[in-house]
Coordinates of N, CA and C in Angstrom, one line a residue:
M1 N 75.6 242.7 82.0 CA 76.6 242.7 80.7 C 76.6 243.6 79.7
A2 N 77.3 244.6 79.5 CA 76.9 245.5 78.3 C 77.1 245.1 77.0
D3 N 76.3 245.4 76.1 CA 76.5 244.9 74.7 C 76.6 246.4 74.0
L4 N 77.5 246.3 72.8 CA 77.8 247.5 72.1 C 76.6 247.9 71.3
A5 N 76.0 249.0 71.6 CA 74.8 249.5 71.0 C 75.0 250.0 69.5
P6 N 74.2 249.7 68.7 CA 74.3 250.2 67.3 C 74.9 251.5 67.1
G7 N 76.1 251.8 66.6 CA 76.5 252.9 66.3 C 77.3 253.5 67.3
A8 N 77.4 253.0 68.5 CA 78.3 253.4 69.7 C 79.7 253.1 69.4
P9 N 80.5 254.2 69.9 CA 81.9 253.7 69.7 C 82.6 252.6 70.5
L10 N 83.3 252.0 69.9 CA 83.9 250.8 70.6 C 85.0 251.2 71.4
T11 N 85.1 250.9 72.9 CA 86.0 251.1 73.5 C 86.3 249.8 74.4
V12 N 87.6 249.3 74.5 CA 88.0 248.1 75.1 C 89.2 248.5 76.1
G13 N 88.9 248.0 77.3 CA 90.0 248.2 78.4 C 90.7 247.2 78.5
F14 N 92.1 247.3 78.7 CA 93.2 246.3 79.0 C 93.7 246.5 80.3
D15 N 94.0 245.4 81.2 CA 94.8 245.4 82.3 C 96.4 245.5 81.7
L16 N 97.3 245.6 82.5 CA 98.8 245.7 82.1 C 99.6 244.6 82.4
D17 N 99.7 244.5 83.5 CA 100.7 243.3 84.1 C 100.0 241.8 83.8
M18 N 100.7 241.2 83.2 CA 100.4 239.8 82.7 C 99.3 239.7 81.9
T19 N 98.8 240.9 81.5 CA 97.6 240.9 80.3 C 98.4 241.3 79.1
L20 N 99.0 242.6 79.1 CA 99.5 243.1 78.0 C 101.1 242.7 77.9
L21 N 101.6 243.0 79.3 CA 103.3 242.8 79.5 C 103.6 241.8 80.4
D22 N 104.6 241.3 80.1 CA 105.3 240.4 81.1 C 106.1 241.3 82.0
T23 N 106.0 241.8 83.4 CA 106.7 242.5 83.9 C 107.4 241.9 85.0
R24 N 107.3 240.6 85.1 CA 107.7 239.8 86.3 C 109.3 239.9 86.6
P25 N 110.2 240.0 85.5 CA 111.4 240.1 85.6 C 112.1 241.4 86.5
G26 N 111.2 242.4 86.0 CA 111.8 243.8 86.3 C 111.2 244.0 87.8
I27 N 109.9 243.6 88.1 CA 109.4 243.6 89.4 C 110.2 242.7 90.3
K28 N 110.5 241.6 90.0 CA 111.4 240.8 90.8 C 112.7 241.6 91.2
A29 N 113.3 242.2 90.1 CA 114.6 243.0 90.4 C 114.4 244.3 91.4
T30 N 113.3 244.8 91.2 CA 112.9 245.9 92.1 C 112.8 245.4 93.6
Y31 N 112.0 244.3 93.6 CA 111.9 243.9 95.1 C 113.3 243.3 95.6
D32 N 114.0 242.9 94.8 CA 115.3 242.4 95.3 C 116.2 243.7 95.7
A33 N 116.1 244.8 94.8 CA 116.7 246.0 95.3 C 116.3 246.6 96.5
I34 N 114.9 246.7 96.6 CA 114.3 247.2 97.8 C 114.8 246.3 99.1
A35 N 114.8 245.0 99.0 CA 115.3 244.3 100.0 C 116.8 244.5 100.6
A36 N 117.5 244.5 99.5 CA 118.9 244.9 99.6 C 119.1 246.2 100.4
E37 N 118.2 247.2 100.0 CA 118.5 248.7 100.6 C 118.0 248.8 102.1
T38 N 116.8 247.9 102.3 CA 116.3 248.1 103.6 C 116.6 247.1 104.6
G39 N 117.3 245.9 104.1 CA 117.7 244.7 105.0 C 116.7 243.9 105.3
V40 N 115.4 244.1 104.7 CA 114.1 243.2 105.0 C 114.1 242.2 104.0
W41 N 113.9 240.9 104.2 CA 113.7 239.8 103.3 C 112.5 239.9 102.7
I42 N 112.6 239.7 101.2 CA 111.4 239.6 100.4 C 111.5 238.6 99.6
D43 N 110.5 237.5 99.6 CA 110.7 236.5 98.6 C 110.0 237.1 97.5
S44 N 110.9 237.5 96.4 CA 110.5 238.2 95.2 C 110.0 237.3 94.1
A45 N 110.5 235.9 94.2 CA 109.9 235.0 93.4 C 108.4 234.8 93.7
L46 N 108.1 234.7 94.9 CA 106.8 234.4 95.3 C 106.0 235.9 94.9
A47 N 106.5 236.9 95.2 CA 105.7 238.2 95.0 C 105.3 238.3 93.6
V48 N 106.1 238.0 92.6 CA 105.6 237.9 91.3 C 104.7 236.9 90.6
T49 N 104.5 236.2 91.6 CA 103.2 235.2 91.3 C 101.9 235.7 91.7
R50 N 101.9 237.0 92.3 CA 100.7 237.6 92.9 C 100.5 239.0 92.3
L51 N 100.9 239.2 91.2 CA 100.7 240.6 90.5 C 99.2 240.8 90.2
G52 N 98.9 242.1 90.3 CA 97.5 242.3 90.4 C 97.0 243.4 91.2
P53 N 97.0 243.1 92.6 CA 96.5 244.1 93.5 C 97.6 245.1 93.7
P54 N 97.1 246.3 94.3 CA 98.2 247.4 94.4 C 99.4 247.1 95.2
L55 N 100.6 247.7 94.9 CA 101.9 247.5 95.6 C 101.7 247.4 97.0
E56 N 100.9 248.3 97.6 CA 100.9 248.2 99.0 C 100.3 246.9 99.8
V57 N 99.5 246.2 99.0 CA 99.1 244.9 99.4 C 100.1 243.9 99.5
E58 N 101.0 243.9 98.5 CA 102.2 243.1 98.4 C 103.2 243.3 99.5
L59 N 103.6 244.6 99.7 CA 104.5 245.1 100.7 C 104.0 244.8 102.3
A60 N 102.6 244.7 102.3 CA 102.2 244.5 103.7 C 102.7 243.1 104.0
H61 N 103.1 242.2 103.3 CA 103.5 240.8 103.6 C 104.8 241.0 104.2
W62 N 105.5 241.9 104.2 CA 107.0 241.9 104.3 C 107.4 243.3 105.2
F63 N 106.7 244.2 105.3 CA 106.9 245.4 106.2 C 105.8 245.8 107.1
P64 N 106.0 246.4 108.2 CA 105.0 247.0 109.1 C 104.3 247.9 108.5
E65 N 103.0 248.0 108.9 CA 102.0 249.1 108.4 C 102.8 250.5 108.4
E66 N 103.5 250.8 109.3 CA 104.0 252.2 109.5 C 105.2 252.5 108.4
R67 N 105.6 251.3 107.8 CA 106.6 251.6 106.8 C 106.3 251.5 105.5
I68 N 105.1 251.1 105.2 CA 104.5 250.7 103.8 C 104.5 252.0 102.8
T69 N 104.2 253.2 103.4 CA 104.1 254.3 102.3 C 105.5 254.7 102.0
E70 N 106.4 254.5 103.0 CA 107.8 255.0 102.7 C 108.3 254.0 101.7
V71 N 108.2 252.8 102.0 CA 108.8 251.7 101.0 C 108.1 251.9 99.7
A72 N 106.8 252.0 99.6 CA 106.2 252.1 98.3 C 106.8 253.3 97.4
D73 N 107.0 254.5 98.1 CA 107.5 255.5 97.4 C 108.8 255.2 96.9
R74 N 109.6 254.5 97.7 CA 111.1 254.3 97.3 C 111.0 253.3 96.0
Y75 N 110.0 252.3 96.2 CA 109.8 251.3 95.1 C 109.5 252.0 93.9
R76 N 108.6 252.9 93.8 CA 108.3 253.6 92.7 C 109.1 254.5 92.2
A77 N 110.2 255.0 92.9 CA 111.2 255.7 92.4 C 112.3 255.0 91.8
M78 N 112.4 253.7 92.2 CA 113.5 252.7 91.8 C 113.0 252.3 90.3
Y79 N 111.8 252.1 90.4 CA 111.1 251.3 89.2 C 111.4 251.5 87.8
P80 N 111.6 253.0 87.5 CA 111.8 253.1 86.0 C 113.1 252.6 85.6
H81 N 114.0 252.5 86.6 CA 115.4 252.0 86.3 C 115.6 250.5 86.4
T82 N 114.9 250.0 87.1 CA 115.1 248.5 87.5 C 114.0 247.7 86.8
A83 N 112.8 248.1 86.7 CA 111.7 247.2 86.2 C 111.4 247.5 84.7
V84 N 111.2 249.0 84.3 CA 110.7 249.2 83.1 C 111.6 248.6 81.8
P85 N 113.0 248.7 81.9 CA 113.8 248.2 80.8 C 113.6 246.6 80.7
A86 N 113.3 245.9 81.6 CA 113.2 244.4 81.5 C 111.9 243.7 81.0
C87 N 110.8 244.7 80.7 CA 109.4 244.3 80.5 C 109.4 243.8 79.0
L88 N 108.4 242.8 78.7 CA 108.3 242.5 77.3 C 106.6 242.4 77.1
P89 N 106.3 242.6 76.0 CA 104.9 242.4 75.5 C 104.7 240.9 75.6
L90 N 103.5 240.6 76.1 CA 103.1 239.2 76.1 C 102.6 238.9 74.6
P91 N 102.4 237.6 74.1 CA 102.2 237.3 72.8 C 100.9 237.9 72.4
G92 N 100.7 238.6 71.4 CA 99.6 239.3 70.6 C 99.1 240.4 71.2
A93 N 100.0 240.9 72.2 CA 99.4 242.1 72.9 C 99.4 243.5 71.8
R94 N 100.5 243.6 71.1 CA 100.5 244.6 70.1 C 99.1 244.5 69.1
E95 N 99.2 243.3 68.7 CA 98.1 242.9 67.9 C 96.4 243.0 68.5
A96 N 96.3 243.0 69.8 CA 95.1 243.0 70.4 C 94.8 244.5 70.1
V97 N 95.7 245.5 70.7 CA 95.4 246.9 70.7 C 95.1 247.3 69.4
E98 N 96.0 246.9 68.3 CA 95.8 247.3 67.0 C 94.4 246.9 66.5
A99 N 93.9 245.7 66.8 CA 92.7 245.2 66.3 C 91.6 246.2 66.8
V100 N 91.7 246.7 68.0 CA 90.7 247.5 68.4 C 90.5 248.8 67.6
R101 N 91.7 249.3 67.3 CA 91.9 250.8 66.7 C 91.6 250.4 65.2
A102 N 91.9 249.2 64.8 CA 91.7 249.1 63.1 C 90.1 249.1 63.0
R103 N 89.2 248.7 64.0 CA 87.7 248.8 63.8 C 87.3 250.1 64.4
G104 N 88.0 251.2 64.4 CA 87.6 252.6 64.7 C 87.5 252.5 66.3
G105 N 88.0 251.7 67.1 CA 87.8 251.8 68.6 C 88.9 252.5 69.3
R106 N 88.6 252.6 70.5 CA 89.6 253.0 71.4 C 90.1 252.1 72.4
A107 N 91.4 252.0 72.6 CA 92.0 250.9 73.6 C 92.5 251.8 74.8
V108 N 92.1 251.5 76.1 CA 92.3 252.2 77.4 C 93.0 251.1 78.2
V109 N 94.0 251.5 78.9 CA 94.5 250.6 80.0 C 94.2 251.3 81.3
V110 N 93.8 250.3 81.9 CA 93.1 250.4 83.5 C 93.9 249.4 84.3
T111 N 94.8 250.0 85.1 CA 95.7 249.1 85.8 C 95.8 249.5 87.3
G112 N 96.1 248.6 88.2 CA 96.7 248.8 89.5 C 97.9 249.5 89.7
K113 N 98.6 249.4 88.6 CA 100.2 249.9 88.7 C 100.1 251.5 88.8
H114 N 101.0 252.0 89.4 CA 101.3 253.6 89.5 C 101.2 254.0 88.1
G115 N 100.3 254.9 87.8 CA 100.2 255.3 86.4 C 101.4 255.9 85.7
P116 N 102.2 256.8 86.1 CA 103.4 257.2 85.5 C 104.5 256.0 85.2
N117 N 104.5 255.0 85.9 CA 105.3 253.8 85.7 C 104.6 253.0 84.4
A118 N 103.3 252.9 84.5 CA 102.6 252.1 83.6 C 102.8 252.8 82.2
R119 N 102.9 254.1 82.1 CA 103.0 254.9 80.8 C 104.3 254.6 80.3
L120 N 105.5 254.5 81.4 CA 106.8 254.4 80.9 C 107.0 252.8 80.3
H121 N 106.2 252.0 80.9 CA 106.2 250.4 80.3 C 105.7 250.5 78.8
L122 N 104.5 251.4 78.7 CA 103.9 251.2 77.3 C 104.8 251.9 76.5
D123 N 105.4 253.1 76.7 CA 106.3 253.8 75.8 C 107.5 253.0 75.5
H124 N 108.0 252.1 76.4 CA 109.2 251.4 76.4 C 109.0 250.3 75.1
V125 N 107.9 249.7 75.2 CA 107.7 248.5 74.3 C 106.9 249.2 73.0
G126 N 106.5 250.4 72.9 CA 105.9 251.0 71.7 C 104.4 250.5 71.5
I127 N 103.9 250.3 72.8 CA 102.2 250.3 72.5 C 101.6 251.4 72.9
G128 N 100.8 252.1 71.9 CA 100.1 253.4 72.1 C 98.7 252.9 72.5
V129 N 98.2 253.6 73.5 CA 96.8 253.5 73.8 C 96.2 254.9 74.0
D130 N 94.7 255.0 73.8 CA 94.1 256.3 74.0 C 93.9 256.8 75.3
A131 N 94.0 256.0 76.3 CA 93.9 256.6 77.7 C 94.4 255.6 78.7
L132 N 94.9 256.2 79.8 CA 95.4 255.3 80.8 C 95.1 255.8 82.2
A133 N 94.7 254.7 83.0 CA 94.3 254.9 84.3 C 95.0 254.1 85.2
G134 N 95.8 254.6 86.3 CA 96.5 253.7 87.2 C 96.2 253.7 88.5
S135 N 96.8 252.9 89.4 CA 96.4 252.8 90.6 C 94.8 252.7 91.1
V136 N 94.2 251.8 90.4 CA 92.8 251.3 90.6 C 93.0 249.8 90.5
W137 N 92.0 249.4 91.2 CA 91.9 247.9 91.5 C 90.6 247.3 91.7
A138 N 90.3 246.3 91.1 CA 89.0 245.5 91.3 C 87.8 246.5 90.9
Q139 N 87.0 246.7 91.8 CA 85.7 247.5 91.6 C 86.0 249.0 91.3
E140 N 87.2 249.4 91.7 CA 87.7 250.8 91.4 C 87.7 250.8 89.8
K141 N 88.2 249.8 89.2 CA 88.3 249.8 87.9 C 87.1 250.0 87.1
G142 N 85.9 249.4 87.7 CA 84.6 249.6 87.1 C 84.2 251.1 86.9
A143 N 84.6 251.9 88.0 CA 84.2 253.5 87.8 C 85.1 253.9 86.7
V144 N 86.3 253.7 86.3 CA 87.0 254.1 85.3 C 86.6 253.6 83.9
L145 N 86.1 252.3 83.9 CA 85.6 251.7 82.6 C 84.3 252.4 82.2
R146 N 83.5 252.6 83.2 CA 82.3 253.2 82.9 C 82.5 254.7 82.3
A147 N 83.4 255.5 83.1 CA 83.6 256.7 82.4 C 84.4 256.7 81.2
E148 N 85.0 255.8 80.6 CA 85.6 255.7 79.4 C 84.6 255.0 78.4
G149 N 83.5 254.5 78.8 CA 82.5 253.9 77.9 C 82.9 252.5 77.4
A150 N 83.7 251.9 78.2 CA 84.1 250.7 77.7 C 83.1 249.6 77.9
S151 N 83.0 248.6 76.7 CA 82.1 247.6 76.9 C 82.7 246.2 77.0
V152 N 84.0 246.2 77.0 CA 84.7 245.1 77.1 C 85.9 245.4 78.1
Y153 N 86.4 244.4 78.9 CA 87.6 244.8 79.6 C 88.3 243.3 79.8
V154 N 89.6 243.5 79.5 CA 90.4 242.3 79.2 C 91.5 242.4 80.2
G155 N 91.4 241.1 81.0 CA 92.6 241.0 82.1 C 92.8 239.6 82.5
D156 N 93.9 239.3 83.4 CA 94.3 238.0 83.8 C 93.9 237.7 85.1
H157 N 93.4 238.6 85.9 CA 93.2 238.3 87.4 C 91.8 238.3 87.6
L158 N 91.4 237.8 88.8 CA 90.1 237.7 89.3 C 89.6 238.9 89.7
G159 N 90.5 240.0 90.1 CA 90.1 241.4 90.3 C 89.7 242.1 89.2
D160 N 90.1 241.8 88.0 CA 89.7 242.2 86.8 C 88.5 241.9 86.1
I161 N 88.1 240.6 86.5 CA 86.8 240.2 86.4 C 85.7 241.1 87.2
T162 N 86.1 241.2 88.5 CA 85.2 242.1 89.2 C 85.2 243.5 88.9
G163 N 86.3 244.2 88.3 CA 86.1 245.4 87.7 C 85.3 245.4 86.3
A164 N 85.2 244.4 85.6 CA 84.5 244.4 84.3 C 83.0 244.3 84.8
R165 N 82.8 243.4 86.0 CA 81.4 243.4 86.4 C 80.8 244.6 87.0
A166 N 81.7 245.4 87.5 CA 81.1 246.7 88.1 C 80.9 247.7 87.0
A167 N 81.6 247.6 86.1 CA 81.3 248.4 84.8 C 80.2 248.0 84.1
D168 N 79.7 246.7 84.3 CA 78.7 246.3 83.4 C 79.3 246.1 81.9
A169 N 80.6 245.6 82.1 CA 81.3 245.3 80.7 C 81.6 243.9 80.6
L170 N 81.7 243.4 79.4 CA 82.2 242.0 79.1 C 83.5 241.7 79.6
A171 N 83.5 240.8 80.4 CA 84.8 240.2 81.2 C 85.6 239.2 80.4
V172 N 86.6 239.6 79.4 CA 87.3 238.8 78.9 C 88.6 238.5 79.5
A173 N 88.8 237.2 79.8 CA 90.0 236.9 80.6 C 91.1 236.2 79.9
V174 N 92.4 236.4 80.1 CA 93.3 235.8 79.5 C 94.1 235.0 80.6
A175 N 94.5 233.7 80.3 CA 95.3 232.8 81.3 C 96.7 232.8 81.1
T176 N 97.1 234.2 81.2 CA 98.6 234.4 81.1 C 99.1 234.9 82.6
G177 N 98.3 235.0 83.6 CA 98.7 235.5 84.8 C 98.7 234.3 85.7
P178 N 98.2 234.6 87.0 CA 98.2 233.6 88.0 C 97.2 232.6 88.2
F179 N 96.2 232.9 87.3 CA 95.0 232.1 87.4 C 94.9 231.1 86.0
G180 N 94.6 229.9 86.1 CA 94.3 229.2 84.9 C 93.0 229.4 84.4
A181 N 92.7 228.8 83.3 CA 91.5 229.1 82.4 C 90.2 228.5 83.4
E182 N 90.3 227.6 84.0 CA 89.1 227.0 84.8 C 88.8 227.9 85.8
A183 N 89.9 228.5 86.7 CA 89.5 229.4 87.7 C 89.0 230.5 87.2
L184 N 89.4 231.2 86.0 CA 88.8 232.3 85.5 C 87.3 232.0 85.0
R185 N 87.0 230.9 84.5 CA 85.5 230.7 84.3 C 84.8 230.6 85.5
E186 N 85.3 229.9 86.5 CA 84.6 229.7 87.8 C 84.4 231.2 88.5
A187 N 85.3 232.2 88.3 CA 85.1 233.4 88.8 C 84.1 234.4 88.1
G188 N 83.6 233.9 86.9 CA 82.7 234.4 86.2 C 83.0 235.2 84.9
A189 N 84.3 234.9 84.3 CA 84.6 235.4 83.1 C 83.4 235.0 82.1
D190 N 83.3 236.0 81.2 CA 82.3 235.7 80.1 C 83.1 235.1 79.1
V191 N 84.2 235.3 78.6 CA 85.0 234.6 77.7 C 86.5 234.3 78.5
V192 N 87.1 233.2 78.0 CA 88.5 232.8 78.6 C 89.2 232.9 77.2
L193 N 90.5 233.4 77.1 CA 91.3 233.1 75.8 C 92.6 232.5 76.5
D194 N 93.3 231.7 75.7 CA 94.6 231.2 76.3 C 95.6 232.4 76.6
D195 N 95.6 233.2 75.4 CA 96.6 234.5 75.5 C 95.8 235.5 74.5
L196 N 96.3 236.6 74.2 CA 95.9 237.7 73.4 C 96.1 237.3 71.9
T197 N 96.7 236.3 71.6 CA 96.9 236.0 70.2 C 95.4 235.6 69.6
A198 N 94.5 235.2 70.5 CA 93.2 234.9 70.1 C 92.2 236.1 70.0
F199 N 92.7 237.1 70.6 CA 91.8 238.3 70.7 C 91.3 239.0 69.6
P200 N 92.1 239.2 68.6 CA 91.6 239.8 67.2 C 90.3 238.9 66.3
E201 N 90.5 237.6 66.6 CA 89.5 236.9 66.0 C 88.3 236.9 66.8
W202 N 88.5 236.7 68.2 CA 87.3 236.9 69.1 C 86.7 238.1 68.9
L203 N 87.2 239.3 68.8 CA 86.8 240.5 68.7 C 85.7 240.8 67.5
E204 N 86.5 240.3 66.3 CA 85.8 240.3 65.0 C 84.4 239.5 65.1
S205 N 84.5 238.5 65.9 CA 83.2 237.7 66.0 C 82.3 238.3 66.8
H206 N 82.8 238.9 68.1 CA 81.9 239.7 68.9 C 81.2 240.9 68.3
L207 N 81.9 241.5 67.4 CA 81.4 242.7 66.7 C 80.2 242.4 65.6
L208 N 80.3 241.0 65.2 CA 79.6 240.6 64.1 C 78.4 240.2 64.8
G209 N 78.4 240.1 66.2 CA 77.2 239.5 67.0 C 76.9 238.1 67.2
E210 N 78.1 237.4 67.0 CA 78.1 236.0 67.1 C 78.2 235.7 68.7
P211 N 77.8 234.5 69.0 CA 77.5 234.3 70.4 C 79.1 234.4 71.1
T212 N 79.1 234.8 72.3 CA 80.3 235.0 73.0 C 80.7 233.5 73.5
R213 N 82.0 233.3 73.2 CA 82.5 231.9 73.4 C 84.1 232.0 73.8
S214 N 84.7 231.2 74.5 CA 86.1 231.1 74.8 C 86.9 230.5 73.6
R215 N 87.9 230.7 73.4 CA 88.9 230.2 72.4 C 90.1 229.6 73.0

């Protein structure tokens, strides 16, 4: 687990879906539109309980392998119109990003979502970040976080904990996604927060060198 070296710039990574933003309504609408267009039934209510892994992982539950690339491309083309307008910041999201920047740090988003669509989401809700990397998942996130010099990664999914571990970064989990606090702790999160409203206070304590603890 990486500690912030004295004098080193602070960089905090954030996941997007169900960490910074509630994207479920728009994603559900996009799956419903894909189902209507293709004639293939998709349980969109179930699909939005499994956000985190790449789109292709979810599509594999509903389409044969030879159609996944085609359907994924169509989904991503629809997405700006069906999903982006419906997204909402989760409680504390703006304040969490601002807390990093107020302390002279960089806030970066590292997400499994298609990068251009992730950017549209952030622009739509008015959350500015210093860097964005899309289409990376689990251990792949670790390489991006290392390249960005992130010492903290904040996410809601077990795959985000894996990504933080791969980067030797502090794994801060928020219980706003598919996993509860206990499951996140059992998966190895260093810190578990109910949501991002607790993040600025935790960050202040972390930077003061106080013992890492959940809130």
